[in-house]
PDB file of C-alpha atoms in Angstrom:
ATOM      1  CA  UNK A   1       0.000   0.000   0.000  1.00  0.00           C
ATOM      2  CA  UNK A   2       1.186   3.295  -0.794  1.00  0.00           C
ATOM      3  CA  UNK A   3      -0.370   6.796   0.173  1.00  0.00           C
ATOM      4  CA  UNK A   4      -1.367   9.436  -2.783  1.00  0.00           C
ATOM      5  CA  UNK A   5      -0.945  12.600  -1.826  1.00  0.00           C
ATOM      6  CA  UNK A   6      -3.146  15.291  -3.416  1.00  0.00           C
ATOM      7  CA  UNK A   7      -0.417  17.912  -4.360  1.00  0.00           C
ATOM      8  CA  UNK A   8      -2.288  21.406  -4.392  1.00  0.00           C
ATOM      9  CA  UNK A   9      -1.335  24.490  -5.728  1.00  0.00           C
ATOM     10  CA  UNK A  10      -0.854  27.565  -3.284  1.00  0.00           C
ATOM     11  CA  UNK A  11      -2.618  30.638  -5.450  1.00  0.00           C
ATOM     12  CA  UNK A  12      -2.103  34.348  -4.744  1.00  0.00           C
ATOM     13  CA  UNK A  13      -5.609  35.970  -3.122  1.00  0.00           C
ATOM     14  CA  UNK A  14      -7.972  37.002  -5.586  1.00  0.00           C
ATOM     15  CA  UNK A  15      -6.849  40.121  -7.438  1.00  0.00           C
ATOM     16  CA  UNK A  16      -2.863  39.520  -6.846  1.00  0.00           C
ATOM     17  CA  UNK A  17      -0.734  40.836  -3.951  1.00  0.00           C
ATOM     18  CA  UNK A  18      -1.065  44.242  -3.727  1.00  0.00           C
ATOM     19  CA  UNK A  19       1.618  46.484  -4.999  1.00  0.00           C
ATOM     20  CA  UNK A  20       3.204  49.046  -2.848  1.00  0.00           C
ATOM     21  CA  UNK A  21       1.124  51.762  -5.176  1.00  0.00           C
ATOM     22  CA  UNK A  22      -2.209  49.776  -4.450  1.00  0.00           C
ATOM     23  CA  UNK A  23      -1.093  49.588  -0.479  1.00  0.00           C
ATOM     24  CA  UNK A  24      -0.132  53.762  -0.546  1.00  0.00           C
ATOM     25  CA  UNK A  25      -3.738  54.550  -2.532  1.00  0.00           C
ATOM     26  CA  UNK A  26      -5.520  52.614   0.445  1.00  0.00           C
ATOM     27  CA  UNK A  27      -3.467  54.196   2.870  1.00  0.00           C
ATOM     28  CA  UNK A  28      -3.544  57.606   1.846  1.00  0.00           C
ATOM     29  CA  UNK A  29      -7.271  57.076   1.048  1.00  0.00           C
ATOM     30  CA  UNK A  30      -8.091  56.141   4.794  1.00  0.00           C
ATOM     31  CA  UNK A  31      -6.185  58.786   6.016  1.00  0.00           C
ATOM     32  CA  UNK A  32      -8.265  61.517   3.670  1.00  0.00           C
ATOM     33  CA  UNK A  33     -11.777  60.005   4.643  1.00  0.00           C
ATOM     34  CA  UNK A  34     -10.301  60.392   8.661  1.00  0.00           C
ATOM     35  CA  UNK A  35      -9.792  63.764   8.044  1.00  0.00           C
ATOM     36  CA  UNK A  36     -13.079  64.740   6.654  1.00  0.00           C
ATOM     37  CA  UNK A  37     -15.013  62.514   9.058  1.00  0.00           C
ATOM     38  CA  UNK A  38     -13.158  64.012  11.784  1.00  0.00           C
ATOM     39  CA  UNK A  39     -14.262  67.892  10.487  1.00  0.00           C
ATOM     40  CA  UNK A  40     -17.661  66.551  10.164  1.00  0.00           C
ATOM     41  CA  UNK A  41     -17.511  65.289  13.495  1.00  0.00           C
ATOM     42  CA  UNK A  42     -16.263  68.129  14.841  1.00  0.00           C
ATOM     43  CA  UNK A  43     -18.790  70.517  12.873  1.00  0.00           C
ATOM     44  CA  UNK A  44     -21.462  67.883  14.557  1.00  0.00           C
ATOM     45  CA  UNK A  45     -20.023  68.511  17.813  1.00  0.00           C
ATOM     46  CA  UNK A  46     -20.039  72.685  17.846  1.00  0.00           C
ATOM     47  CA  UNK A  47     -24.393  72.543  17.075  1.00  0.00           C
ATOM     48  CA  UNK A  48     -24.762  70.187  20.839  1.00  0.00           C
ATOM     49  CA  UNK A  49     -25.254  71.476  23.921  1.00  0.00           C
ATOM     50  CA  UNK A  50     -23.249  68.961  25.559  1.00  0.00           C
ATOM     51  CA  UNK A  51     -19.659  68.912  25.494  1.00  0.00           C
ATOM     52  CA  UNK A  52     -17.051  65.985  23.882  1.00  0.00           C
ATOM     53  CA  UNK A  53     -13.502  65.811  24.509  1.00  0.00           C
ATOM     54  CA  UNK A  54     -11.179  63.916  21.810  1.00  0.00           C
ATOM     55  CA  UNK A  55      -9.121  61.505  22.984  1.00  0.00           C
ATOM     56  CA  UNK A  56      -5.999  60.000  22.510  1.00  0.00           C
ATOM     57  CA  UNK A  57      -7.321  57.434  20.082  1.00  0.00           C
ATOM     58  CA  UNK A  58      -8.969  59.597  17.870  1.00  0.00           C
ATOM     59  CA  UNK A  59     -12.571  59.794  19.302  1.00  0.00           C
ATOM     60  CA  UNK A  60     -14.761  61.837  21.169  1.00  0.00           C
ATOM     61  CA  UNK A  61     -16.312  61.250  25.100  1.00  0.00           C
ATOM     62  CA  UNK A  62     -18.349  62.842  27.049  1.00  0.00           C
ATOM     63  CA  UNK A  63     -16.186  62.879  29.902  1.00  0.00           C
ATOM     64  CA  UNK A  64     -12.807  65.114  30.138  1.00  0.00           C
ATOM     65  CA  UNK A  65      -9.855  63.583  30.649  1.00  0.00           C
ATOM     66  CA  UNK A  66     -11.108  60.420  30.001  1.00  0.00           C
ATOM     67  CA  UNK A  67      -8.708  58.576  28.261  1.00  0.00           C
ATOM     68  CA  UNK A  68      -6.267  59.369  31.361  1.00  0.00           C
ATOM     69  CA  UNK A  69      -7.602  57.909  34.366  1.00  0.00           C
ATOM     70  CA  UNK A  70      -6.127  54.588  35.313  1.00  0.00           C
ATOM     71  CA  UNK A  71      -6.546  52.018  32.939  1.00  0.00           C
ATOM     72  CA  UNK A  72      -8.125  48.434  33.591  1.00  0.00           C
ATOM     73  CA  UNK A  73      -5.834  45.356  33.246  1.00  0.00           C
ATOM     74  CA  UNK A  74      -5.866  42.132  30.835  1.00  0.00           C
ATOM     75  CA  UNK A  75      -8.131  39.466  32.531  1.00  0.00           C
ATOM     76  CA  UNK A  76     -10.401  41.508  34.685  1.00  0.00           C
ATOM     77  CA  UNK A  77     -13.809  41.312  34.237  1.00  0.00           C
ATOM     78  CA  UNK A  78     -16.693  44.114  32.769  1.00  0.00           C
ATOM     79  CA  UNK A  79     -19.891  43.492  32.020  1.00  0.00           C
ATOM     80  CA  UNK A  80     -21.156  46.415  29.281  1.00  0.00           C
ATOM     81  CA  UNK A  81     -23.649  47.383  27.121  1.00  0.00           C
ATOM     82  CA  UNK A  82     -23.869  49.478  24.225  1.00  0.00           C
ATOM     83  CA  UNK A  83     -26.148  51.324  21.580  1.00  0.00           C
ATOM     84  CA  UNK A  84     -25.011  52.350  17.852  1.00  0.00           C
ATOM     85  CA  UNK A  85     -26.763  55.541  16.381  1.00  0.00           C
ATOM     86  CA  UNK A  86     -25.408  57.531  13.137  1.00  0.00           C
ATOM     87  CA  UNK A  87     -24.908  61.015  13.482  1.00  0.00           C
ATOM     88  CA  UNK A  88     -28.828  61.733  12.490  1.00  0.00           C
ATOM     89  CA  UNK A  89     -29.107  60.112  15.719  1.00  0.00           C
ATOM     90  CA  UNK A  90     -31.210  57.507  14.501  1.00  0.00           C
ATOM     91  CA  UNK A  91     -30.843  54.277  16.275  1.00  0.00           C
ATOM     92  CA  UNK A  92     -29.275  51.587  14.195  1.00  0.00           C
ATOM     93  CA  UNK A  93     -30.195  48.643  15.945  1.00  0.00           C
ATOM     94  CA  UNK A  94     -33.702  48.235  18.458  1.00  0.00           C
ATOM     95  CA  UNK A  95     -31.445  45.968  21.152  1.00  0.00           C
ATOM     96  CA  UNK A  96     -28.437  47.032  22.850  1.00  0.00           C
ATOM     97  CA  UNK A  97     -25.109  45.301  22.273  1.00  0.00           C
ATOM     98  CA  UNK A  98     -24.563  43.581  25.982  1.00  0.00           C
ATOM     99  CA  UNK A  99     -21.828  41.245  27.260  1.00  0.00           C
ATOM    100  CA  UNK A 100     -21.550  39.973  30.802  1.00  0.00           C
ATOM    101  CA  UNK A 101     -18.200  39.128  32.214  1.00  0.00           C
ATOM    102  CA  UNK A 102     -15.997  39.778  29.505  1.00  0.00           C
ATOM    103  CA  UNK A 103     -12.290  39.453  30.521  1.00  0.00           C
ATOM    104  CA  UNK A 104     -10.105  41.849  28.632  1.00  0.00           C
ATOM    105  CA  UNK A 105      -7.261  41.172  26.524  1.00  0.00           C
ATOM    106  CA  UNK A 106     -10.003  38.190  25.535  1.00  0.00           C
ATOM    107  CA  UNK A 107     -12.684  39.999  23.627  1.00  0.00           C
ATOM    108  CA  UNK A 108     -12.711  41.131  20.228  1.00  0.00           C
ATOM    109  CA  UNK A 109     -14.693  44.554  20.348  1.00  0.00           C
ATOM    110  CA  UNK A 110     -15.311  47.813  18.031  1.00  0.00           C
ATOM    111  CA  UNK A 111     -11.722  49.376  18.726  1.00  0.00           C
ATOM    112  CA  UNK A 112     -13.515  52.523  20.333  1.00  0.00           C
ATOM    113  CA  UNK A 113     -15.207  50.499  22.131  1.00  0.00           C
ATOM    114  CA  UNK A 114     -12.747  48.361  23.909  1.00  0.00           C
ATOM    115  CA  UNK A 115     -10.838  51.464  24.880  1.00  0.00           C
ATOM    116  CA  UNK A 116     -13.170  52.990  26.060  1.00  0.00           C
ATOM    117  CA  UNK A 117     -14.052  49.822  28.491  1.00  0.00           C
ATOM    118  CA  UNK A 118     -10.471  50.338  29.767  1.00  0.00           C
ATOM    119  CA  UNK A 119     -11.321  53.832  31.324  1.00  0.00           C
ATOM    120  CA  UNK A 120     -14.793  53.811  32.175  1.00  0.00           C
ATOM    121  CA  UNK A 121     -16.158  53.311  35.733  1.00  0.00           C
ATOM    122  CA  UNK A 122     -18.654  50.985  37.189  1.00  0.00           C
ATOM    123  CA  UNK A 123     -22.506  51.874  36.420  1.00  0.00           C
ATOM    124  CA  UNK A 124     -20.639  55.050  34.285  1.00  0.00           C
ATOM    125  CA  UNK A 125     -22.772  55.864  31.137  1.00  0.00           C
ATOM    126  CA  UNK A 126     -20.386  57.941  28.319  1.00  0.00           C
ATOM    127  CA  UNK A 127     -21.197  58.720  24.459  1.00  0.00           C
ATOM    128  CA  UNK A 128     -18.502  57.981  22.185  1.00  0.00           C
ATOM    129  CA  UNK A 129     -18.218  59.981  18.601  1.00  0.00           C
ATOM    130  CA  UNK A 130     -16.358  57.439  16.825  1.00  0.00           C
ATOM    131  CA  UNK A 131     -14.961  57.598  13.110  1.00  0.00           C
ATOM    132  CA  UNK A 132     -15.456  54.954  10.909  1.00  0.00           C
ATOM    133  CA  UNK A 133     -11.591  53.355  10.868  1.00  0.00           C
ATOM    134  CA  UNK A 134     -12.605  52.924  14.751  1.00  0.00           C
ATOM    135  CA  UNK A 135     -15.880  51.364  13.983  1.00  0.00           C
ATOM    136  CA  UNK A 136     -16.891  49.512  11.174  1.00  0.00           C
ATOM    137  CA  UNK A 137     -14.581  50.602   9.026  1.00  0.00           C
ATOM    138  CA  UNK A 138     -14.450  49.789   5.248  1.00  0.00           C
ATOM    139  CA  UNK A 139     -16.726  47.287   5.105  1.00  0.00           C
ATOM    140  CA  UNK A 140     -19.529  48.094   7.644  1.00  0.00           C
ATOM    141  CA  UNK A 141     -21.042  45.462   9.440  1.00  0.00           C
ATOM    142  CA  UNK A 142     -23.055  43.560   6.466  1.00  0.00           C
ATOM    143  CA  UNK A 143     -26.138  44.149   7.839  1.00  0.00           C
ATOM    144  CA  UNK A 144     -27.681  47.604   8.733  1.00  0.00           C
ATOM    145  CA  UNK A 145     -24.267  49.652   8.715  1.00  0.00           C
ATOM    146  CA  UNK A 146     -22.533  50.511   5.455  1.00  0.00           C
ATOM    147  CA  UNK A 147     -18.741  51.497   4.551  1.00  0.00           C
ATOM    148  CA  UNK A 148     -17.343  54.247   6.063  1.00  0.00           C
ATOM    149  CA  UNK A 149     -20.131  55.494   8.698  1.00  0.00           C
ATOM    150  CA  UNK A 150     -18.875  57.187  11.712  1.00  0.00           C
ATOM    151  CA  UNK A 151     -21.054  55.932  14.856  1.00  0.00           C
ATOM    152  CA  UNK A 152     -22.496  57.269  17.899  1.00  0.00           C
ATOM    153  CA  UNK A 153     -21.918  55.277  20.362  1.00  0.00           C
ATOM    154  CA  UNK A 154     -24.036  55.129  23.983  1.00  0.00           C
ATOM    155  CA  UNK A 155     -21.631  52.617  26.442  1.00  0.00           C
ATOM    156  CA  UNK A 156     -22.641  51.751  29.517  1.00  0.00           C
ATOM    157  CA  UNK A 157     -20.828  49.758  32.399  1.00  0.00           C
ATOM    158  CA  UNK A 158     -23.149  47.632  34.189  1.00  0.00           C
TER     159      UNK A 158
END
């Protein structure tokens, strides 16, 4: 007896590997859309009676200084919920985005969303103006949220 052995042939990913042209385009392309999502955000931000602080990451919160109180740890435990709205303020889903005793450094989150978790405090509530490379980003979520849509974002420790 003798084994066959089905040789297969490794195949570049559809459309080739991208060239360092194709990889500056996207680049440069991601930083242009930041840029204007950021002025629109901002713009947004200047008609609201409340007040949002950027932070170091490259969104907005509701609290100042936010971003440098003391950070939470890999593998404790938060238990969170959160709501997604666009920047018409219409809500994009009808339930709330919950997880109970998530450990961090284990979850895989929005980006704003997880660092966010790091700062906030128990039973804290925060908005979040997030831009779409810290959301869904270039692809949107395949379901009710399209490319390149900036998010509100309600989080709430429970």
């Amino acid at each position: 007896m003798s084994c066959n052995r089905n040789a297969q042939t490794a195949h570049p990913p559809v459309g080739g590997v991208l060239s360092q042209k194709d990889l500056d385009v996207s680049k440069n392309r991601m930083k242009n859309l930041n840029t204007i999502e950021r002025g629109q955000i901002q713009d947004w931000i200047n008609g609201q009676n409340e007040k949002f602080y950027p932070t170091q990451l490259n969104y907005w919160v509701t609290v100042d200084g936010f971003d440098r109180r003391e950070r939470r740890a890999d593998n404790t435990l938060i238990s969170y919920s959160y709501e997604l709205y666009d920047f018409d303020q219409t809500k994009i889903y009808d339930q709330p985005f919950e997880r109970r005793d998530a450990k961090f450094g284990h979850f895989d989150e929005l980006k704003a969303v997880e660092n966010a978790l790091r700062f906030i405090h128990d039973g804290e509530e925060v908005t979040l103006l997030v831009p779409s490379s810290l959301a869904y980003g270039t692809f949107g979520d395949e379901k009710k949220i399209d490319n390149d849509i900036p998010l509100i974002i309600k989080l709430k420790a429970l």
